Coordinates of C-alpha atoms in Angstrom, one line a residue:
M1 CA -72.4 72.6 42.6
A2 CA -69.0 72.1 44.1
R3 CA -70.3 69.4 46.4
D4 CA -71.9 67.6 43.5
R5 CA -68.7 67.7 41.5
E6 CA -66.8 66.5 44.5
Q7 CA -69.3 63.7 45.2
G8 CA -69.5 62.8 41.5
G9 CA -65.7 62.7 40.9
S10 CA -64.5 61.0 44.1
P11 CA -65.3 57.3 43.2
K12 CA -63.2 57.4 39.9
P13 CA -59.7 57.0 41.6
L14 CA -61.0 54.2 43.8
H15 CA -62.4 52.1 40.9
Y16 CA -59.2 52.7 38.8
A17 CA -56.9 51.5 41.6
E18 CA -59.0 48.3 42.1
A19 CA -59.0 47.5 38.4
K20 CA -55.3 48.1 38.3
R21 CA -54.8 45.6 41.1
K22 CA -56.9 43.0 39.3
R23 CA -54.9 43.3 36.1
L24 CA -51.6 43.0 38.0
T25 CA -52.9 39.9 39.8
Y26 CA -53.9 38.4 36.4
I27 CA -50.5 39.2 34.8
L28 CA -48.7 37.7 37.7
G29 CA -50.9 34.6 37.6
V30 CA -50.4 34.0 33.9
S31 CA -46.6 34.6 34.3
G32 CA -46.5 32.1 37.1
L33 CA -48.3 29.5 35.0
C34 CA -45.9 30.1 32.1
V35 CA -42.9 29.7 34.4
L36 CA -44.4 26.5 35.8
F37 CA -45.1 25.0 32.4
Y38 CA -41.6 26.0 31.2
I39 CA -40.0 24.2 34.1
L40 CA -42.2 21.1 33.4
G41 CA -41.3 21.2 29.7
A42 CA -37.6 21.6 30.5
W43 CA -37.7 18.7 32.9
Q44 CA -39.4 16.4 30.3
H45 CA -36.8 17.2 27.7
T46 CA -33.7 17.0 29.9
T47 CA -30.5 16.8 27.8
P48 CA -27.9 14.1 28.4
S49 CA -25.9 16.7 30.3
L50 CA -28.7 16.7 32.9
A51 CA -29.9 13.1 32.7
N52 CA -27.8 10.4 31.0
K53 CA -30.8 8.4 29.9
F54 CA -34.5 9.1 29.9
Q55 CA -36.8 6.2 29.2
L56 CA -40.5 6.2 28.3
Q57 CA -42.8 3.2 28.8
S58 CA -44.6 2.2 25.6
N59 CA -48.4 2.2 25.7
N60 CA -48.6 -1.2 24.0
D61 CA -45.7 -3.3 25.3
D62 CA -43.0 -3.5 27.9
K63 CA -40.1 -2.4 25.7
K64 CA -38.1 0.6 26.7
I65 CA -37.4 3.4 24.3
D66 CA -34.0 5.1 24.7
C67 CA -34.4 8.8 24.2
S68 CA -30.9 9.9 24.9
V69 CA -29.5 12.4 22.5
A70 CA -25.8 12.6 21.3
S71 CA -24.1 15.7 20.4
P72 CA -21.5 14.5 17.8
Q73 CA -18.4 16.6 17.0
A74 CA -17.9 17.5 13.4
K75 CA -14.6 16.2 12.0
G76 CA -13.4 19.7 11.5
G77 CA -13.4 20.1 15.3
T78 CA -16.5 22.3 15.7
T79 CA -19.8 21.1 17.1
T80 CA -22.4 20.5 14.4
P81 CA -26.0 20.4 15.7
I82 CA -28.2 17.6 14.4
L83 CA -31.6 18.8 13.4
D84 CA -34.5 16.5 14.3
F85 CA -37.6 17.0 12.1
E86 CA -39.5 13.9 13.3
S87 CA -42.8 14.3 15.1
H88 CA -42.5 13.8 18.9
H89 CA -46.2 14.0 19.9
Q90 CA -46.8 11.2 22.4
L91 CA -49.7 9.6 20.7
Q92 CA -50.7 5.9 21.0
K93 CA -48.6 3.8 18.7
N94 CA -50.6 2.0 15.9
T95 CA -49.3 -1.5 16.1
S96 CA -51.3 -2.5 13.0
E97 CA -48.8 -0.7 10.7
P98 CA -46.0 -3.0 9.5
V99 CA -42.5 -2.2 10.8
K100 CA -40.1 -1.2 8.0
D101 CA -37.0 -3.5 8.3
Q102 CA -33.6 -3.0 6.8
F103 CA -33.1 -3.9 3.2
P104 CA -31.6 -7.4 3.0
P105 CA -28.3 -8.1 1.3
C106 CA -28.6 -9.4 -2.3
P107 CA -27.1 -12.9 -2.9
M108 CA -23.3 -12.9 -3.4
N109 CA -23.7 -13.6 -7.1
Y110 CA -24.9 -10.0 -7.4
S111 CA -21.7 -8.6 -6.0
E112 CA -20.6 -7.3 -9.4
Y113 CA -24.0 -6.4 -10.7
T114 CA -24.3 -3.7 -13.3
P115 CA -28.0 -3.4 -13.9
C116 CA -28.1 -1.8 -17.3
Q117 CA -25.1 -3.8 -18.7
H118 CA -26.1 -7.2 -17.3
P119 CA -24.7 -9.8 -19.6
P120 CA -27.6 -12.3 -19.3
R121 CA -30.0 -9.5 -20.3
G122 CA -27.7 -8.2 -23.0
R123 CA -27.5 -11.5 -24.8
K124 CA -31.2 -11.2 -25.6
F125 CA -30.5 -8.3 -28.0
D126 CA -29.2 -8.0 -31.5
R127 CA -25.4 -8.4 -31.9
S128 CA -25.2 -6.2 -34.9
M129 CA -23.5 -2.9 -34.2
L130 CA -22.8 -4.2 -30.7
K131 CA -26.4 -3.4 -29.6
Y132 CA -26.3 -6.2 -27.1
R133 CA -23.5 -4.3 -25.2
E134 CA -25.4 -1.0 -25.0
R135 CA -27.6 0.0 -22.1
H136 CA -30.5 -2.4 -21.5
C137 CA -32.0 -1.6 -18.0
P138 CA -34.2 -3.9 -15.9
T139 CA -37.9 -3.5 -16.1
K140 CA -39.8 -2.3 -13.0
E141 CA -40.6 -5.9 -12.1
E142 CA -36.9 -6.8 -12.3
L143 CA -35.6 -4.1 -10.0
L144 CA -33.9 -5.4 -6.9
L145 CA -35.0 -4.3 -3.4
C146 CA -31.7 -5.5 -1.7
L147 CA -28.2 -4.2 -1.1
I148 CA -25.3 -5.2 -3.3
P149 CA -22.8 -6.9 -1.0
A150 CA -19.0 -6.3 -1.1
P151 CA -16.7 -9.3 -1.4
P152 CA -16.0 -11.1 1.9
K153 CA -12.4 -9.7 2.2
Y154 CA -13.1 -6.3 0.8
K155 CA -10.5 -3.7 1.8
T156 CA -10.3 0.1 1.7
P157 CA -8.6 1.0 -1.6
F158 CA -5.1 2.4 -1.8
K159 CA -5.0 6.2 -1.5
W160 CA -4.1 8.3 -4.5
P161 CA -1.5 8.5 -6.0
Q162 CA -0.5 5.0 -4.8
S163 CA -3.8 3.6 -6.2
R164 CA -2.7 4.5 -9.7
D165 CA -0.3 1.6 -9.5
F166 CA -2.0 -0.8 -7.0
A167 CA -5.3 -2.4 -6.1
W168 CA -6.4 -5.1 -3.7
Y169 CA -7.1 -8.5 -5.4
D170 CA -9.9 -9.2 -2.9
N171 CA -11.8 -6.1 -4.1
I172 CA -11.9 -7.2 -7.8
P173 CA -11.0 -10.9 -7.7
H174 CA -10.4 -11.3 -11.5
K175 CA -7.1 -12.6 -12.9
E176 CA -8.2 -12.9 -16.5
L177 CA -6.5 -9.8 -17.7
S178 CA -3.2 -10.7 -16.0
V179 CA -3.3 -13.9 -18.1
E180 CA -4.8 -12.6 -21.4
K181 CA -2.7 -9.4 -21.5
A182 CA 0.4 -10.8 -19.7
V183 CA 2.8 -10.0 -22.6
Q184 CA 1.3 -6.5 -22.9
N185 CA 1.9 -5.6 -19.3
W186 CA -1.6 -4.3 -18.5
I187 CA -1.9 -5.8 -15.1
Q188 CA 0.1 -8.2 -12.8
V189 CA -0.8 -10.1 -9.7
E190 CA 1.6 -9.7 -6.8
G191 CA 0.5 -11.6 -3.8
D192 CA -2.7 -10.1 -2.4
R193 CA -2.6 -7.1 -4.8
F194 CA -2.7 -6.1 -8.4
R195 CA 0.0 -4.0 -9.9
F196 CA -0.5 -1.8 -13.0
P197 CA 2.8 -1.3 -14.8
G198 CA 1.3 1.2 -17.2
G199 CA 1.7 -1.0 -20.2
G200 CA -0.6 -1.3 -23.2
T201 CA -1.0 -3.2 -26.4
M202 CA 0.7 -0.3 -28.4
F203 CA 2.9 1.1 -25.7
P204 CA 5.2 -1.6 -24.5
R205 CA 7.5 1.0 -22.9
G206 CA 4.6 2.2 -20.8
A207 CA 1.9 4.8 -21.0
D208 CA 4.2 7.5 -19.8
A209 CA 6.7 7.1 -22.6
Y210 CA 3.8 6.7 -25.1
I211 CA 2.3 10.0 -24.0
D212 CA 5.7 11.6 -24.3
D213 CA 5.8 10.4 -27.9
I214 CA 2.4 12.1 -28.5
N215 CA 3.6 15.3 -26.9
A216 CA 6.5 15.4 -29.3
L217 CA 3.9 15.6 -32.1
I218 CA 1.2 17.8 -30.6
P219 CA 1.5 20.1 -27.5
L220 CA -0.1 18.3 -24.5
T221 CA 1.3 20.5 -21.8
S222 CA 0.6 24.0 -23.1
G223 CA -2.9 24.1 -21.5
N224 CA -4.7 24.0 -24.9
I225 CA -5.7 20.3 -24.4
R226 CA -7.6 19.6 -21.2
T227 CA -10.4 17.1 -21.9
A228 CA -9.8 13.7 -23.7
L229 CA -11.8 10.7 -24.8
D230 CA -10.3 7.2 -24.7
T231 CA -12.4 4.7 -26.7
G232 CA -11.8 1.1 -25.7
C233 CA -9.7 2.2 -22.8
G234 CA -8.5 -1.2 -21.3
V235 CA -7.6 -0.5 -17.7
A236 CA -7.2 3.3 -18.6
S237 CA -3.5 3.6 -18.1
W238 CA -3.4 6.3 -20.9
G239 CA -5.9 8.4 -18.8
A240 CA -4.1 7.6 -15.6
Y241 CA -0.8 9.0 -16.8
L242 CA -2.4 12.0 -18.5
L243 CA -3.6 13.3 -15.2
K244 CA -0.1 14.5 -14.1
R245 CA -0.1 16.6 -17.3
D246 CA -3.4 18.3 -16.2
I247 CA -5.4 16.4 -18.8
I248 CA -8.5 14.6 -17.7
A249 CA -9.8 11.7 -19.9
M250 CA -13.2 10.1 -20.1
S251 CA -12.3 6.5 -20.6
F252 CA -14.8 3.9 -21.6
A253 CA -15.0 0.3 -22.6
P254 CA -17.8 -2.3 -22.8
R255 CA -18.4 -4.9 -20.2
D256 CA -17.1 -7.8 -22.3
T257 CA -14.8 -10.8 -22.3
H258 CA -11.9 -8.6 -20.9
E259 CA -13.6 -8.8 -17.5
A260 CA -13.6 -5.8 -15.2
Q261 CA -11.3 -3.5 -17.2
V262 CA -13.4 -0.3 -16.4
W263 CA -13.7 -1.6 -12.8
F264 CA -9.9 -1.7 -12.5
A265 CA -9.7 1.8 -13.8
L266 CA -12.1 3.2 -11.2
E267 CA -10.4 1.2 -8.4
R268 CA -7.2 2.9 -9.4
G269 CA -8.9 6.3 -9.0
V270 CA -9.0 7.0 -12.8
P271 CA -12.1 8.4 -14.5
A272 CA -14.0 5.7 -16.5
M273 CA -17.4 4.3 -17.3
I274 CA -19.0 1.4 -19.1
G275 CA -19.8 2.3 -22.6
V276 CA -19.5 1.2 -26.3
L277 CA -19.6 2.8 -29.7
G278 CA -22.6 0.8 -31.0
S279 CA -25.8 2.2 -32.5
Q280 CA -26.4 5.1 -30.1
R281 CA -24.7 8.4 -29.5
L282 CA -22.2 8.5 -26.7
P283 CA -23.8 10.2 -23.6
Y284 CA -21.8 13.5 -24.1
P285 CA -22.7 16.8 -25.7
A286 CA -21.3 18.0 -29.0
R287 CA -17.9 19.8 -29.0
S288 CA -16.8 18.3 -25.6
F289 CA -13.3 16.8 -26.0
D290 CA -10.1 18.5 -27.0
M291 CA -8.6 15.1 -28.0
A292 CA -9.9 11.6 -28.7
H293 CA -7.8 8.5 -28.7
C294 CA -7.8 4.9 -29.9
S295 CA -5.0 2.5 -29.1
R296 CA -5.9 -0.8 -30.8
C297 CA -9.5 -0.3 -29.6
L298 CA -10.8 -2.7 -32.3
I299 CA -13.4 -0.3 -33.5
P300 CA -14.1 -0.6 -37.3
W301 CA -13.6 3.1 -38.1
Q302 CA -13.6 2.6 -41.9
K303 CA -16.9 0.6 -42.1
M304 CA -20.4 1.9 -42.7
D305 CA -19.1 5.0 -44.4
G306 CA -17.2 6.0 -41.3
F307 CA -20.2 5.8 -39.0
Y308 CA -18.2 5.7 -35.8
L309 CA -15.7 8.4 -36.9
I310 CA -18.7 10.7 -37.5
E311 CA -19.7 10.3 -33.9
V312 CA -16.2 11.1 -32.7
D313 CA -16.4 14.2 -34.9
R314 CA -19.6 15.2 -33.1
V315 CA -18.0 15.1 -29.6
L316 CA -14.7 16.6 -30.7
R317 CA -14.1 20.3 -30.2
P318 CA -13.3 22.5 -33.2
G319 CA -9.5 22.2 -33.7
G320 CA -9.5 19.0 -31.6
Y321 CA -7.2 16.0 -32.3
W322 CA -7.9 12.3 -33.1
I323 CA -5.1 9.9 -32.3
L324 CA -4.9 6.4 -33.7
S325 CA -2.3 3.7 -32.9
G326 CA -2.6 0.0 -33.7
P327 CA -4.0 -1.6 -36.8
P328 CA -3.7 -0.4 -39.5
I329 CA -1.1 2.2 -38.6
H330 CA 2.5 1.2 -39.3
W331 CA 1.2 -2.0 -40.9
K332 CA 4.3 -2.5 -42.9
K333 CA 6.1 -3.3 -39.6
Y334 CA 3.4 -5.2 -37.8
W335 CA 1.3 -7.0 -40.4
R336 CA 2.7 -10.5 -39.6
G337 CA 2.0 -10.1 -35.9
W338 CA -1.5 -8.9 -36.6
D339 CA -2.1 -12.0 -38.7
R340 CA -3.5 -10.1 -41.6
T341 CA -2.3 -9.5 -45.2
Q342 CA -0.6 -6.3 -46.3
E343 CA -3.3 -5.7 -48.8
D344 CA -6.0 -5.9 -46.2
L345 CA -4.3 -3.5 -43.9
K346 CA -3.4 -1.0 -46.6
Q347 CA -7.0 -1.1 -47.8
E348 CA -8.2 -0.4 -44.2
Q349 CA -5.9 2.6 -43.8
D350 CA -6.8 4.0 -47.1
A351 CA -10.5 3.8 -46.1
I352 CA -9.8 5.6 -42.8
E353 CA -7.9 8.3 -44.6
D354 CA -10.8 8.8 -47.0
V355 CA -13.3 9.1 -44.2
A356 CA -11.2 11.7 -42.5
K357 CA -11.0 13.8 -45.6
R358 CA -14.7 13.7 -46.1
L359 CA -15.1 14.8 -42.5
C360 CA -12.8 17.7 -43.4
W361 CA -10.1 16.6 -41.0
K362 CA -6.5 17.4 -41.7
K363 CA -3.8 14.8 -41.1
V364 CA -1.3 16.4 -38.9
I365 CA 1.4 13.6 -38.9
E366 CA 2.0 9.9 -39.0
Q367 CA 5.2 8.9 -37.2
G368 CA 6.1 5.5 -35.9
D369 CA 3.1 3.8 -34.4
L370 CA 1.0 7.1 -34.2
A371 CA -1.2 8.8 -36.7
I372 CA -2.9 12.1 -35.7
W373 CA -5.7 14.1 -37.4
Q374 CA -7.2 17.5 -36.6
K375 CA -10.8 18.7 -36.9
P376 CA -11.2 22.1 -38.5
I377 CA -11.9 25.1 -36.3
N378 CA -15.1 25.8 -38.3
H379 CA -17.1 24.5 -41.2
A380 CA -16.6 27.4 -43.6
E381 CA -14.5 25.3 -46.0
C382 CA -16.2 22.0 -45.2
I383 CA -19.5 23.3 -46.5
K384 CA -17.9 24.2 -49.8
S385 CA -16.3 20.7 -50.0
R386 CA -19.7 19.1 -50.1
K387 CA -19.6 19.7 -53.9
L388 CA -16.6 17.3 -54.0
Y389 CA -17.6 15.0 -51.1
H390 CA -21.4 14.3 -51.2
T391 CA -21.3 12.0 -48.2
P392 CA -21.5 12.3 -45.3
H393 CA -23.8 15.3 -45.7
I394 CA -24.1 17.9 -43.0
C395 CA -27.1 17.4 -40.7
K396 CA -29.9 19.8 -41.4
S397 CA -32.0 20.0 -38.2
D398 CA -30.7 18.3 -35.2
N399 CA -30.0 19.0 -31.5
A400 CA -26.3 18.2 -31.6
D401 CA -26.1 17.9 -27.8
A402 CA -29.0 15.4 -27.5
A403 CA -27.3 12.1 -26.5
W404 CA -29.5 10.1 -24.2
Y405 CA -30.8 7.1 -26.0
K406 CA -30.3 9.0 -29.3
D407 CA -29.4 7.0 -32.4
M408 CA -26.3 8.0 -34.2
E409 CA -26.7 9.6 -37.6
A410 CA -24.6 9.2 -40.8
C411 CA -24.2 13.0 -41.2
I412 CA -21.7 15.6 -40.0
T413 CA -22.9 17.5 -37.0
P414 CA -22.8 21.2 -38.0
L415 CA -20.6 23.6 -36.2
P416 CA -22.0 27.1 -35.2
E417 CA -21.7 29.6 -37.9
V418 CA -18.7 32.0 -38.0
S419 CA -18.1 35.4 -39.5
S420 CA -14.5 34.8 -40.7
P421 CA -12.4 31.8 -41.7
D422 CA -10.2 32.3 -38.6
E423 CA -12.9 32.2 -36.0
V424 CA -13.4 29.2 -33.8
A425 CA -16.9 27.9 -34.2
G426 CA -18.9 28.3 -31.0
G427 CA -16.1 30.3 -29.4
A428 CA -12.6 29.6 -28.2
V429 CA -11.9 28.4 -24.7
E430 CA -9.1 29.7 -22.5
K431 CA -6.0 27.6 -21.6
W432 CA -6.1 25.4 -18.6
P433 CA -6.4 26.3 -15.6
E434 CA -7.8 29.7 -16.4
R435 CA -10.5 27.9 -18.4
A436 CA -12.1 26.6 -15.2
F437 CA -13.4 30.1 -14.2
A438 CA -13.4 31.9 -17.5
L439 CA -16.7 32.7 -19.2
P440 CA -17.7 29.5 -21.1
P441 CA -18.5 30.3 -24.8
R442 CA -22.0 28.7 -24.5
I443 CA -22.9 31.3 -21.8
G444 CA -21.1 34.1 -23.6
S445 CA -23.2 33.5 -26.7
N446 CA -26.5 33.4 -24.7
S447 CA -27.2 29.8 -25.9
I448 CA -28.0 28.6 -22.3
P449 CA -31.4 30.2 -21.5
G450 CA -31.5 32.1 -18.2
V451 CA -27.8 31.8 -17.5
T452 CA -25.8 35.0 -17.6
F453 CA -22.2 35.8 -16.8
E454 CA -23.3 37.3 -13.5
K455 CA -25.2 34.1 -12.6
F456 CA -22.1 32.1 -13.5
Q457 CA -19.9 34.1 -11.2
A458 CA -22.4 34.0 -8.4
D459 CA -22.6 30.2 -8.7
N460 CA -18.9 29.9 -8.4
E461 CA -18.8 32.0 -5.2
L462 CA -21.7 30.0 -3.8
W463 CA -19.8 26.7 -4.3
K464 CA -16.7 28.0 -2.7
E465 CA -18.7 28.7 0.4
R466 CA -20.5 25.4 0.3
V467 CA -17.3 23.3 -0.1
T468 CA -15.7 25.2 2.8
N469 CA -18.7 24.1 4.9
Y470 CA -18.5 20.6 3.6
K471 CA -14.9 20.3 4.9
K472 CA -16.2 20.9 8.4
I473 CA -19.0 18.3 8.0
V474 CA -17.2 15.4 6.2
G475 CA -13.6 16.1 6.9
P476 CA -10.7 17.3 4.7
F477 CA -10.7 16.4 1.0
G478 CA -6.9 16.3 0.7
Q479 CA -6.0 13.4 2.9
G480 CA -6.9 10.5 0.6
K481 CA -10.3 9.4 1.9
Y482 CA -12.0 10.8 -1.2
R483 CA -10.8 10.3 -4.8
N484 CA -13.8 9.3 -7.0
V485 CA -16.5 11.9 -6.6
M486 CA -19.9 12.1 -8.3
D487 CA -22.1 15.2 -8.6
M488 CA -25.6 13.8 -9.5
N489 CA -27.0 17.2 -10.5
A490 CA -24.0 19.2 -11.6
Y491 CA -25.7 22.3 -13.2
L492 CA -22.7 24.5 -14.2
G493 CA -20.0 22.4 -12.6
G494 CA -19.5 24.8 -9.7
F495 CA -18.9 22.0 -7.2
A496 CA -16.2 20.4 -9.4
A497 CA -14.6 23.8 -9.8
A498 CA -14.5 24.4 -6.1
M499 CA -12.9 20.9 -5.6
M500 CA -10.1 21.6 -8.1
K501 CA -7.4 22.2 -5.5
Y502 CA -7.9 18.7 -4.0
P503 CA -6.6 15.4 -5.3
V504 CA -10.1 14.3 -6.5
W505 CA -11.9 14.0 -9.8
V506 CA -15.6 14.7 -10.3
M507 CA -18.0 12.9 -12.6
N508 CA -20.4 15.7 -13.4
V509 CA -23.9 14.3 -14.1
V510 CA -26.6 16.4 -15.8
P511 CA -30.0 14.7 -15.5
A512 CA -31.3 13.8 -19.0
N513 CA -33.8 16.2 -20.5
S514 CA -32.7 19.0 -18.2
N515 CA -33.8 22.4 -19.2
P516 CA -31.5 24.1 -19.7
D517 CA -28.9 21.5 -20.8
T518 CA -25.7 22.6 -19.1
L519 CA -23.3 19.7 -19.7
G520 CA -21.7 21.5 -22.7
V521 CA -20.8 24.3 -20.3
I522 CA -19.1 21.9 -17.9
Y523 CA -16.9 20.5 -20.7
E524 CA -16.0 24.1 -21.9
R525 CA -14.8 24.7 -18.3
G526 CA -12.4 21.7 -18.6
F527 CA -14.3 19.2 -16.6
I528 CA -15.9 15.9 -17.6
G529 CA -19.4 14.4 -17.2
T530 CA -22.3 12.6 -18.7
Y531 CA -26.1 12.6 -19.1
Q532 CA -28.1 10.3 -16.9
D533 CA -31.7 9.5 -16.1
W534 CA -31.7 8.7 -12.3
C535 CA -34.8 6.5 -12.7
E536 CA -32.2 4.1 -14.2
A537 CA -28.9 2.7 -13.0
F538 CA -25.6 4.4 -13.8
S539 CA -23.1 2.8 -16.3
S540 CA -20.5 1.8 -13.7
Y541 CA -19.5 -1.1 -11.4
P542 CA -20.4 -1.4 -7.8
R543 CA -18.4 0.4 -5.1
T544 CA -16.7 2.9 -7.4
C545 CA -17.5 6.2 -5.7
D546 CA -16.0 7.6 -2.5
L547 CA -18.2 10.7 -2.3
I548 CA -21.6 11.4 -3.9
H549 CA -23.2 14.8 -4.0
A550 CA -26.9 15.0 -4.5
G551 CA -28.2 18.6 -4.6
G552 CA -31.9 18.8 -5.4
V553 CA -31.9 15.4 -7.1
F554 CA -34.9 14.0 -5.2
S555 CA -37.0 17.1 -5.7
I556 CA -36.6 16.5 -9.4
Y557 CA -37.3 12.8 -9.3
Q558 CA -39.8 12.2 -6.5
D559 CA -42.8 12.5 -8.8
R560 CA -41.1 10.6 -11.7
C561 CA -40.1 7.3 -10.1
D562 CA -39.7 5.7 -6.7
I563 CA -36.8 7.4 -4.9
T564 CA -36.1 4.1 -3.0
Y565 CA -34.5 2.7 -6.2
I566 CA -32.4 5.8 -6.7
L567 CA -31.1 5.5 -3.1
L568 CA -30.4 1.8 -3.7
E569 CA -28.5 2.7 -6.8
M570 CA -26.4 5.2 -4.8
D571 CA -25.7 2.4 -2.3
R572 CA -24.5 0.2 -5.2
L573 CA -22.1 2.9 -6.4
L574 CA -20.8 3.9 -3.0
R575 CA -17.8 2.2 -1.4
P576 CA -18.2 0.9 2.2
E577 CA -17.6 3.9 4.5
G578 CA -18.2 6.2 1.5
T579 CA -20.1 9.5 2.1
V580 CA -23.2 11.1 0.5
I581 CA -24.1 14.8 0.8
F582 CA -27.8 15.6 0.1
R583 CA -29.2 19.1 -0.3
D584 CA -33.0 19.6 -0.4
T585 CA -36.0 20.7 1.4
V586 CA -36.7 19.3 4.9
E587 CA -39.7 17.3 3.7
V588 CA -37.7 15.6 1.0
L589 CA -34.7 14.9 3.3
V590 CA -36.9 13.4 6.0
K591 CA -38.2 10.9 3.4
V592 CA -34.6 10.2 2.2
Q593 CA -33.3 9.7 5.7
G594 CA -36.1 7.2 6.4
I595 CA -35.0 5.1 3.5
A596 CA -31.2 5.6 4.2
D597 CA -31.7 4.3 7.7
R598 CA -32.9 1.0 6.2
M599 CA -29.8 0.7 4.0
R600 CA -27.4 0.6 7.0
W601 CA -26.4 4.2 6.5
K602 CA -25.6 6.6 9.4
S603 CA -27.1 9.9 8.6
R604 CA -27.8 13.3 10.2
I605 CA -29.7 16.4 9.0
L606 CA -27.8 19.7 9.4
D607 CA -28.6 23.4 8.8
H608 CA -27.9 25.2 5.6
E609 CA -24.5 26.9 5.7
S610 CA -26.3 30.3 5.7
G611 CA -28.1 29.5 8.9
P612 CA -31.3 27.8 10.3
F613 CA -33.7 30.1 8.5
N614 CA -32.9 28.8 5.0
P615 CA -35.6 26.2 4.0
E616 CA -32.9 24.1 2.3
K617 CA -31.1 21.7 4.6
I618 CA -28.2 19.3 4.3
L619 CA -28.3 15.5 5.0
V620 CA -25.0 13.8 5.4
A621 CA -24.8 10.0 5.3
E622 CA -22.1 7.4 5.6
K623 CA -22.4 3.9 4.3
T624 CA -21.3 1.5 7.0
Y625 CA -18.7 -1.2 6.4
W626 CA -20.2 -4.7 5.9
T627 CA -19.4 -7.5 3.4
G628 CA -21.1 -10.5 2.0
G629 CA -18.9 -12.5 4.3
D630 CA -20.5 -10.9 7.3
V631 CA -23.9 -11.9 6.0
Q632 CA -22.8 -15.5 5.5
K633 CA -21.5 -15.7 9.1
Q634 CA -24.8 -14.3 10.4
S635 CA -26.9 -16.8 8.5
Q636 CA -24.7 -19.7 9.7
T637 CA -25.1 -18.7 13.4
Q638 CA -28.9 -18.3 13.1

């Protein structure tokens, strides 16, 4: 028995040792192959530090493909890795596919092209109520697949605050205003530049002195007034000089015979956009502006039962002010110069006074060239007054904020209900600058679905972190390169809030039909903005943005319209050497980068600020400097 157990058990250790040796040999063999393939792979993808240039022979031709990789330094001084999401499998190239060339420059006569306010197109529309000056965008067949060229001698604009007073003539080669408004001191030509003395039709002593006159009548520097609307703004000197008083104005004027007035405003670094009080609502939500202003803006306020004043009432905050100077105010002094009869001017002023009363406005004061009215803080008394004033009636069922291609109505936009006569309808806002980070009334009243105070605070913290990261990517914001900034998808205005400490202003854009609609929140925070459908062109002149931020825009629009045209519109708006920051998924950004490369942009995809594992990435692009003159020289040499 013992021998049997000994004989039966002795082979086990021998077989075990042999199996162990085989496994060890297998492991060593596999490990060796892994090391070998790793070395081969490393050799094939040698970085520039190991091999300056590595060239591959194409399968189809004798051209060399330069695969060297650069490691650019971020402007903040730290190394920013560029992420490459393109496929690098070495498959045979399909030569039957057409090569996508760069977009060609448009002809030089498109250098000032404003697609949705194109005068030849506008002349086809009705002139009543200035409909021909409203937005009329090109059809799909009329869209341009070319790049809007800069003038041949285009120069980088003056830095703020010098730009408030000067602009290069070659950037906007129009002298019409310097001739037409020579006496009124709007603009002067001095050699190769324009100078803006700050004058205006109704402020011969300059906009600064004119604003001081207003401040003597209503408090402009107490922080209660932050957002302003300037109708028929000229070159926006009123808005330009309000900025040093911490008041930001949305200035607008039509593209008309006073050529390029809004363009001059933007070249100066002052907020403005092309617009007109015609038949449609202004593209701003209800209760947006603390103050509205008209200085001889030639709007017939008294006509059509106060139709245009009703629209001003819609966008004016409860307790907001409306300021009027120019005809018919102080007509007893100016009637001869205005080439109108005293009876005509008196009748016009009486009609304006009557409209204001029926809107429940209170006249604060009329002194010198200025008349000021104030909107009530709620409609408690206004509702009762309908027994006396039957028109305009108070609108029954209407989305007061709806303003994208929305016809104006001849009824008073109702204010939110209040529980006492002293309560501000919709909620009072804090004084500036606390207002920027205080809880906006629309969020506090739960009127923005899904947005709570906690989400509002978290959004602010998020944007502080993002802007800190942006400074490393695109350079400091306080050194004058950036002044006119656009946020194409502003949400709650967190980006604008995080940029407050820098000498920039932000045009906050909320895509039309957004759900929820957050533009009213942005105005309650003390910032300005507008609605916009990015399948259409923006109401501005070419080369008017220094920095464009596009967070999630292309995820929103990629299934709605061809994103190529959105990028071409961004190129139209961007100055030469201007910057764009995109935030989106990798798949979307790769598509965007492919189109951006065809627009003469330099671009790179970077990791999310939280690290490489976040699916959202950042694409930074810079528009290269080129002009229509460069194109003409190239065509002559060919």
